[in-house]
Coordinates of C-alpha atoms and ligand atoms in Angstrom, one line a residue:
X286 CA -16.9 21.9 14.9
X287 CA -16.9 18.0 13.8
X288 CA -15.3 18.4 10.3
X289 CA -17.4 16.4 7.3
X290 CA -14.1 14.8 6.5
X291 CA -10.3 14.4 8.1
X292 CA -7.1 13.1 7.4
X293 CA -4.9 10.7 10.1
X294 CA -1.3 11.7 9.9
X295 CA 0.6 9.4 12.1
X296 CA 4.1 9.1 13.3
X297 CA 5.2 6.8 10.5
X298 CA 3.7 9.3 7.8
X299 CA 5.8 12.1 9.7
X300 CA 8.6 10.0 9.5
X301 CA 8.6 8.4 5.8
X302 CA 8.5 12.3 4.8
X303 CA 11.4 13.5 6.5
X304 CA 13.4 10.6 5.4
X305 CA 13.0 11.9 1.9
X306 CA 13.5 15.6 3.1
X307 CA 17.3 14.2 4.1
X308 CA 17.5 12.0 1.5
X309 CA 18.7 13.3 -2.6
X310 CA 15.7 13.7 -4.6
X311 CA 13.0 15.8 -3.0
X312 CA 10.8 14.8 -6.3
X313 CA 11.8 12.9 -9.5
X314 CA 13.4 10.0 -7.4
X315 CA 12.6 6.3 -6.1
X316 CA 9.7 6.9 -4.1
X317 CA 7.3 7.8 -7.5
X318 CA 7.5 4.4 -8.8
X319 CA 7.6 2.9 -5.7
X320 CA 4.6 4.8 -4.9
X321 CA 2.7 3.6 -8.6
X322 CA 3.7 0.3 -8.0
X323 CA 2.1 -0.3 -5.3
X324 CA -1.0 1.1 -6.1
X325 CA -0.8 -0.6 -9.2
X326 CA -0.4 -4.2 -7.0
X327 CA -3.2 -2.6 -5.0
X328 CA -5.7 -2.5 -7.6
X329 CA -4.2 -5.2 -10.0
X330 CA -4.0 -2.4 -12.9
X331 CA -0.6 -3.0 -15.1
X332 CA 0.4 0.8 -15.0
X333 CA -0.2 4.1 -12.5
X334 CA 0.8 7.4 -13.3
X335 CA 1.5 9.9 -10.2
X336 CA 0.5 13.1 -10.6
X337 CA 0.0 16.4 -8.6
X338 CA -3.8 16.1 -8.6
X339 CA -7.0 13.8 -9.8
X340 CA -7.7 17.4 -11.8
X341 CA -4.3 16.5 -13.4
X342 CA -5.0 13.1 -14.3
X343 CA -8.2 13.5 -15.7
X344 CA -6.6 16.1 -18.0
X345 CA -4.0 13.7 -19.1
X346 CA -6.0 11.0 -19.2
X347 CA -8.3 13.0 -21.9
X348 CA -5.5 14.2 -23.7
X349 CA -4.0 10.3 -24.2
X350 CA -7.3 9.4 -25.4
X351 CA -7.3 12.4 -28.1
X352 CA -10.2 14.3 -26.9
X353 CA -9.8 17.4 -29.1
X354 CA -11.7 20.3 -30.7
X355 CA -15.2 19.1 -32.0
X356 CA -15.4 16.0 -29.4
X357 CA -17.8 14.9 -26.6
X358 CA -17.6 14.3 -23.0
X359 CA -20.0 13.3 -20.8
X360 CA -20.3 13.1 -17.3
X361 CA -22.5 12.8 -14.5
X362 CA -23.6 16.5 -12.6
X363 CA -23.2 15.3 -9.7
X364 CA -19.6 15.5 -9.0
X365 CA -17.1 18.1 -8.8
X366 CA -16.8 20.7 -11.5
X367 CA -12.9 19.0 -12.3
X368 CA -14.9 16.1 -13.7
X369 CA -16.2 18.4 -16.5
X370 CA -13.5 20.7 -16.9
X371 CA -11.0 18.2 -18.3
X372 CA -13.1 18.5 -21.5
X373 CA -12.9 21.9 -22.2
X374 CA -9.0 21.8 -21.3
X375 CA -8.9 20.1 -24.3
X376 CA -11.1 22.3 -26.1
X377 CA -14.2 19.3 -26.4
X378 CA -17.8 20.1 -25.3
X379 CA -19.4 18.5 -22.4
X380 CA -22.7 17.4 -22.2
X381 CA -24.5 15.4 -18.7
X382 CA -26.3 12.5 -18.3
X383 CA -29.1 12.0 -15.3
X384 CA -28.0 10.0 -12.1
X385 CA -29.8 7.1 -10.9
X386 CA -32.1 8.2 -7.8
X387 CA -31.4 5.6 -5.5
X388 CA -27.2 5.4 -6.0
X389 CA -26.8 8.5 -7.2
X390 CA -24.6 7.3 -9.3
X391 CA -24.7 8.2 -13.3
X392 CA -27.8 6.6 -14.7
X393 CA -27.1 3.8 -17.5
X394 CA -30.4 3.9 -18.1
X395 CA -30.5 7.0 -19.3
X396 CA -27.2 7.1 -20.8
X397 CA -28.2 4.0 -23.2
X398 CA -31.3 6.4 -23.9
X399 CA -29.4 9.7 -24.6
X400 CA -26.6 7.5 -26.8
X401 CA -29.6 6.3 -29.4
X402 CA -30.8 10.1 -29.4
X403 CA -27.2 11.3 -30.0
X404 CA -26.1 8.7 -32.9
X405 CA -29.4 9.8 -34.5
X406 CA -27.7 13.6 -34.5
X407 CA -24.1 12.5 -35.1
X408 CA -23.1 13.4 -31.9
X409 CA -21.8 10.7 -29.6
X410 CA -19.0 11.1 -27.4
X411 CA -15.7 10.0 -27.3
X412 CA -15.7 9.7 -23.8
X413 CA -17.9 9.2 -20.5
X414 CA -16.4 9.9 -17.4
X415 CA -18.1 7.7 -14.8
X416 CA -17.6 9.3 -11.4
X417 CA -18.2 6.5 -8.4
X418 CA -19.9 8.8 -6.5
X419 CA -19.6 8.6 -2.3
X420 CA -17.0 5.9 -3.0
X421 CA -19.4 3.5 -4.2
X422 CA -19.0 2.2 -8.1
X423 CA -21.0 2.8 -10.8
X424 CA -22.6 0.2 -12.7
X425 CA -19.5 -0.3 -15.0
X426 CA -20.9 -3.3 -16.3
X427 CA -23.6 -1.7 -18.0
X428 CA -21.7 1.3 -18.6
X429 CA -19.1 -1.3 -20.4
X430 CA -21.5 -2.5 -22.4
X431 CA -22.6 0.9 -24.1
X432 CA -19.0 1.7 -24.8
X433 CA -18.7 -1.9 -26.9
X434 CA -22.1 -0.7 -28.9
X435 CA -21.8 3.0 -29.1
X436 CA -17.7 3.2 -29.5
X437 CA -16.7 5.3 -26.8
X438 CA -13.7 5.2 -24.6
X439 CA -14.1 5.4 -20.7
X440 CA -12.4 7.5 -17.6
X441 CA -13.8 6.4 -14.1
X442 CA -13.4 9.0 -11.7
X443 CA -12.4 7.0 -9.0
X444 CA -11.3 10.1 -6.4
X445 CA -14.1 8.9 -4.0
X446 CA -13.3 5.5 -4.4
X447 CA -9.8 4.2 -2.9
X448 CA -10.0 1.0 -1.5
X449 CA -13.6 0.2 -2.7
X450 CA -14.6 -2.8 -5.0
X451 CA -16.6 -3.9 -7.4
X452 CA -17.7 -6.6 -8.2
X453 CA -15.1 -8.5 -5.9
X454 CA -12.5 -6.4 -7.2
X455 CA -10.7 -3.6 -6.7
X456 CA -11.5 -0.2 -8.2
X457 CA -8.5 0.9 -10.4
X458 CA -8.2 -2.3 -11.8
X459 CA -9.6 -0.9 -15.3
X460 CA -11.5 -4.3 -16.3
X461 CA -14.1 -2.1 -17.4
X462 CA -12.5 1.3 -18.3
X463 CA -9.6 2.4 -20.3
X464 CA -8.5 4.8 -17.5
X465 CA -9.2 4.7 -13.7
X466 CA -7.9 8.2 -11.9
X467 CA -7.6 9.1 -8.0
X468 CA -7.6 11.8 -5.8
X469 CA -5.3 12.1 -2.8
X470 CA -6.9 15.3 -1.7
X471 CA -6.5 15.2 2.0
X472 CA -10.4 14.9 2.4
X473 CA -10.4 11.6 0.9
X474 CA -9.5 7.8 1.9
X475 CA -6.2 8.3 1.5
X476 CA -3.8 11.3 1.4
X477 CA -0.9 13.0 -0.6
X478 CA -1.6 16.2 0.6
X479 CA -2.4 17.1 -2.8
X480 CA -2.1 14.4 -5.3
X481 CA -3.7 11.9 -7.7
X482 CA -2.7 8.6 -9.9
X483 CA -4.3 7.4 -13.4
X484 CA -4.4 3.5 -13.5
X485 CA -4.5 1.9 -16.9
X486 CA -3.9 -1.8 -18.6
X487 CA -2.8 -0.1 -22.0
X488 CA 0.9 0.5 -22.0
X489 CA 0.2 2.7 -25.0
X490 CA -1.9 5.0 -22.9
X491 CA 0.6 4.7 -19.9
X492 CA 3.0 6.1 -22.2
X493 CA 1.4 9.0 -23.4
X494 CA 0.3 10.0 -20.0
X495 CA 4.0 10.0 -18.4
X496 CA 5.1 12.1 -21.6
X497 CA 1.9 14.6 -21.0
X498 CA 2.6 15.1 -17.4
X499 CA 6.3 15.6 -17.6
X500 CA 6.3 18.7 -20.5
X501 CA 5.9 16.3 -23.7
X502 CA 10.0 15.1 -22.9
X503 CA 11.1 11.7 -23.1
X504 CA 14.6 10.6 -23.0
X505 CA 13.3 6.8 -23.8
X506 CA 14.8 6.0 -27.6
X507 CA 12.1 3.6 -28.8
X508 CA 9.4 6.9 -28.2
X509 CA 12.0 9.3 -30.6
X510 CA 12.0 8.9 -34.2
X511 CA 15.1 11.0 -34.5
X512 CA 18.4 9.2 -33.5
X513 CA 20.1 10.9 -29.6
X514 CA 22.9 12.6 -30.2
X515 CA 24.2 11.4 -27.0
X516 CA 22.9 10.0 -23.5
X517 CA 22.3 13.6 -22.7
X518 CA 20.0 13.8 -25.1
X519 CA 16.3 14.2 -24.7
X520 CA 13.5 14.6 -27.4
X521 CA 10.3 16.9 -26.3
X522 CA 7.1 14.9 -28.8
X523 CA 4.9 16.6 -27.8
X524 CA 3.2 19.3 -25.7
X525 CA 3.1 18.5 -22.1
X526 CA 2.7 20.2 -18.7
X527 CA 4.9 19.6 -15.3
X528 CA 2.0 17.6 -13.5
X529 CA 4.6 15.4 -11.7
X530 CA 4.1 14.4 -7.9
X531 CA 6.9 14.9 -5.6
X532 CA 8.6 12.3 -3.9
X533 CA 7.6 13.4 -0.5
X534 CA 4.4 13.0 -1.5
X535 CA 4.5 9.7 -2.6
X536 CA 6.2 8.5 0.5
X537 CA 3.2 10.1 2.2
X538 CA 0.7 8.0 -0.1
X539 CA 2.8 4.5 0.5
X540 CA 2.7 5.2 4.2
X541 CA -1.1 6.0 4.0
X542 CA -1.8 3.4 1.9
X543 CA -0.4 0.4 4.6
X544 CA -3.9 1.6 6.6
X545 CA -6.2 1.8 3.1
X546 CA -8.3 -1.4 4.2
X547 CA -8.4 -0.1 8.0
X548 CA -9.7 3.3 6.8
X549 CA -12.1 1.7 4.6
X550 CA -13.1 -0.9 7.3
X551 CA -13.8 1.9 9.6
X552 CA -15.5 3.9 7.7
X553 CA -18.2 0.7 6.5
X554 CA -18.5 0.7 10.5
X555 CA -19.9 4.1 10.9
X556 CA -21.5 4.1 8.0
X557 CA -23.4 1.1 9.2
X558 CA -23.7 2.5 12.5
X559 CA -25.5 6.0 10.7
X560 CA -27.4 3.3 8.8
X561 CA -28.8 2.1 11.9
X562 CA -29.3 4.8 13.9
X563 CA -31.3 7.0 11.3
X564 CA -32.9 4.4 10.3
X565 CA -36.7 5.3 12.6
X566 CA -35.7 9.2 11.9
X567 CA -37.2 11.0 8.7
X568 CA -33.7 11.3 7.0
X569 CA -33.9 9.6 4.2
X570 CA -30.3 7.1 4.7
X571 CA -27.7 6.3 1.3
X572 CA -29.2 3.2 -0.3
X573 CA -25.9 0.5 -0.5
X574 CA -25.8 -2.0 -3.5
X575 CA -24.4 -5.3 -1.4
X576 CA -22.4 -6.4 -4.3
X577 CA -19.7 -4.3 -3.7
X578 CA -17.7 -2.4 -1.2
X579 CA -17.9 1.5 -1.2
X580 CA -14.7 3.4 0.0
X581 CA -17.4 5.6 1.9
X582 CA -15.9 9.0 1.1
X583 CA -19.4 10.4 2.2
X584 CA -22.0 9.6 4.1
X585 CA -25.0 11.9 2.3
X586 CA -28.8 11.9 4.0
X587 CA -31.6 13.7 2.5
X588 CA -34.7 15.3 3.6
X589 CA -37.9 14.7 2.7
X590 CA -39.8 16.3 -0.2
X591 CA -41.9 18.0 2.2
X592 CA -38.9 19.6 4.0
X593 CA -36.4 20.0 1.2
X594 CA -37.5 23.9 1.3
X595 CA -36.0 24.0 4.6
X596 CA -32.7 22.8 3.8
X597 CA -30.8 26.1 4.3
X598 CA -32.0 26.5 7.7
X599 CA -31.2 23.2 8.8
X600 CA -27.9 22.9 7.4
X601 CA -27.7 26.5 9.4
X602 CA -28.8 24.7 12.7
X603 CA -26.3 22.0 11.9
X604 CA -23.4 24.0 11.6
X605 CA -24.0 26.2 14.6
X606 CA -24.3 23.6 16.8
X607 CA -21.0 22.3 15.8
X608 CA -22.1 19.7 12.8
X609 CA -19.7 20.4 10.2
X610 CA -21.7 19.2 7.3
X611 CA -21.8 19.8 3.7
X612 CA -23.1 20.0 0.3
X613 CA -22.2 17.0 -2.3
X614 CA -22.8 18.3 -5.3
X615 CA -24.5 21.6 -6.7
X616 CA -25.1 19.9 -9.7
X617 CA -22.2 21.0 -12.2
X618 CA -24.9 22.4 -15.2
X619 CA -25.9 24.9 -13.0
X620 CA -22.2 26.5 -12.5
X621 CA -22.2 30.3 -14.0
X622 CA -19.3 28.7 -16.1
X623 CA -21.6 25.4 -17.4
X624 CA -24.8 28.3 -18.1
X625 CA -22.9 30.6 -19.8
X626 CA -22.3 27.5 -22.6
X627 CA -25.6 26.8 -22.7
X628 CA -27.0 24.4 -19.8
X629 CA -29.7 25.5 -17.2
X630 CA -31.3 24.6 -14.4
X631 CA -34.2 22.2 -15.0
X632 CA -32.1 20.0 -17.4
X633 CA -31.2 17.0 -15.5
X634 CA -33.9 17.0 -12.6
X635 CA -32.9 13.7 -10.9
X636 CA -29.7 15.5 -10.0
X637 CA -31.0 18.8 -8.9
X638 CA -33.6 17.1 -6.9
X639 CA -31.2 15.2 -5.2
X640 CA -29.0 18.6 -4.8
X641 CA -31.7 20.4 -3.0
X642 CA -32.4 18.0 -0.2
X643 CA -28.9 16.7 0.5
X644 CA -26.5 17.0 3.3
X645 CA -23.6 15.4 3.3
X646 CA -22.6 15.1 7.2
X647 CA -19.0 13.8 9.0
X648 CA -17.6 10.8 8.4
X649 CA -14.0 9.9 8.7
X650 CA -12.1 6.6 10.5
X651 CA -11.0 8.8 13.5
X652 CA -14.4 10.0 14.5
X653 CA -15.6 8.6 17.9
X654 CA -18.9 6.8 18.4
X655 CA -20.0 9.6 20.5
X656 CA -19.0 12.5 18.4
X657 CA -20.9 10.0 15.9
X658 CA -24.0 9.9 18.4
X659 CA -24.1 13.5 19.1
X660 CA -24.1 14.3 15.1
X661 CA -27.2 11.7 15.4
X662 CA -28.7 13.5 18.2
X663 CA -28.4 16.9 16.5
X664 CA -29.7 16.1 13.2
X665 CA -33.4 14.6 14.7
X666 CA -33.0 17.7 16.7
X667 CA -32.7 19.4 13.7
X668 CA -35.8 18.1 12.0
X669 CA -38.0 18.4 15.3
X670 CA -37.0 22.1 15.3
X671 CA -38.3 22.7 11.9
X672 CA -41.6 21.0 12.2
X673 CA -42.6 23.0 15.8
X674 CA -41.9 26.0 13.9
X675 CA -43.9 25.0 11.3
X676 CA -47.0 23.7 13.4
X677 CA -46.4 27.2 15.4
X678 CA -45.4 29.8 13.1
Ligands
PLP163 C1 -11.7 15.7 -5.3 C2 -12.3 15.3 -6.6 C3 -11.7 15.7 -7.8 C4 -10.5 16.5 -7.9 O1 -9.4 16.0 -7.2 P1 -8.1 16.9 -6.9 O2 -7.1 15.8 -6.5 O3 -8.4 17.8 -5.8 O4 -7.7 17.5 -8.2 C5 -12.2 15.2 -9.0 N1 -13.4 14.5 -9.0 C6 -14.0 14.2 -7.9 C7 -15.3 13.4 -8.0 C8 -13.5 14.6 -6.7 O5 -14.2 14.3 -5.5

């Protein structure tokens, strides 16, 4: 089976990891900050926080911006549930807003329109989570703008987006966000194995963060407000939660990250080269704004309206004749967990539209152009299948 997504370990990443396996600090040593540093001269953000997970940073990142009881998040559906789940970490509500049906991508559009309906009710959130869905930004412009009128603080969830930009720069740089977090999930551009980073300009919100992911403890006098009794002394401030990154997993990131631009390169290529070769097919190809460069985390086709019933059995066919492809996202409103609070099917119809006639199929820099034409071949196969049995039941 072609897997939809793949890691490349090579020898150096092999080798960087055992170094720290001989060396003295397994976690809580130089390779962290070297690690953060260099993502932060990546992206051009002042400050990144490692952490043991994007799920992590996203909760960290709420809880530095004070999301508490009797706040709202919002979000887009169409992501992972770990998006949404931050809030309710924190005990907030969440509420979604529509994506846009050509990027996918959170609608700003309708976020402007469901921010007048909400000040009307005395309900607008404290935060939106922008999630740059298939590694391609959201309109953070826009988005940028509504936070100025409306007074609400932004998170981009970035975990699809390593090594993309926008508008000529990189994403993580915050210019339009308070908080920018990864994911370092081995399906994505880069990885940690497990792992993730929250960038930020605000040294106020870079402190919080390192206190929140590191049990509420800092030995750093200027953060006490009790004198040290002595340099063994540390204070715990606050409550926090061991959410640290280990150093072998940060001298797997810095390793990755010396191939970030290749991946991304590569995977433009391919994605260009699906582009081109679906293009006479009926699969319905991503639509790419030109003014920026998507990480391309996923390459996602959907079927026409008039199949979309069928999507079941040709994600079947796929998968048995060795297409590892997959679903990106079931919208997160319709989770058991989202329903039971209140949300339901029907409520966000762009994104369940979009749900029931995408695929998302392989796409990773390692893949061959003819593994790439043979997952080609097998989806117009696919189609041409569906329609003989429906013109001879
Ligand atoms: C992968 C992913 C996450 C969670 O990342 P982890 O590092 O696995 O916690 C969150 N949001 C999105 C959009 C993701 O794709």
């Amino acid at each position: 089976m072609i897997p939809y997504g793949r890691q490349d370990i090579i020898q150096d990443d092999i080798e960087a990891v055992i170094a720290v396996l001989r060396s003295d600090s397994l976690t809580q040593g130089p390779k962290v900050p070297d690690f953060e540093r260099a993502m932060a001269g990546y992206t051009g953000a002042e400050y990144g926080l490692a952490v043991n997970s994007a799920t992590s940073a996203l909760h960290i990142a709420c809880m530095a911006l004070d999301l508490g009881p009797g706040d709202w998040l919002w979000t887009t559906p169409n992501t992972f549930v770990a998006t949404a789940n931050c809030a309710h970490y924190c005990n907030a509500q969440v509420d979604f807003v529509d994506i846009d049906p050509d990027t996918y991508n959170l609608s700003p559009s309708k976020l402007a329109a469901k921010l007048e309906r909400a000040k009307s009710e005395n309900r607008l959130p404290k935060i939106v989570i922008p999630v740059h869905f298939s590694g391609q930004s959201c309109n953070m412009k826009a988005i940028h703008a509504l936070s100025q009128q409306y007074g609400f603080r932004i998170i981009e969830d970035a975990s699809h987006a390593v090594g993309a930009k926008y508008l000529d720069k990189p994403v993580g740089c915050c210019q339009f966000s308070d908080i920018t977090v990864f994911s370092f999930h081995p399906v994505k551009i880069i990885t940690t194995a497990e792992g993730g980073l929250a960038m930020t300009n605000d040294q106020d919100l870079a402190n919080k963060m390192a206190l929140y992911r590191s049990h509420g403890v800092t030995r750093d006098p200027r953060l006490m407000d009790e004198e040290m009794e002595g340099v063994w002394d540390y204070k715990q401030i606050a409550l926090g939660f061991n959410y640290r990154m280990t150093d072998l997993q940060a001298a797997l990131g810095l390793s990755q990250l010396t191939r970030l631009d290749t991946y991304v390169a590569r995977r433009n290529e391919l994605a260009q080269r699906y582009d081109d070769l679906l293009r006479e097919s009926l699969w319905i190809t991503p639509k790419q704004d030109d003014r920026q460069t998507s990480a391309r985390h996923l390459y996602v086709v959907r079927l026409p309206k008039a199949l979309s019933c069928h999507r079941a059995k040709i994600f079947e066919f796929l998968r048995d004749h060795g297409v590892g492809v997959n679903v990106h996202y079931i919208p997160v409103h319709t989770q058991p967990y989202y329903r039971r609070k209140g949300l339901d099917y029907g409520d966000l119809s762009t994104s369940e539209d979009f749900y029931r006639r995408a695929i998302s199929i392989p796409l990773y820099p390692k893949m061959t152009l003819a593994e790439q034409d043979f997952i080609v071949a097998t989806l117009i196969e696919a189609l041409t299948e569906i329609r003989d049995e429906k013109h001879h039941p």
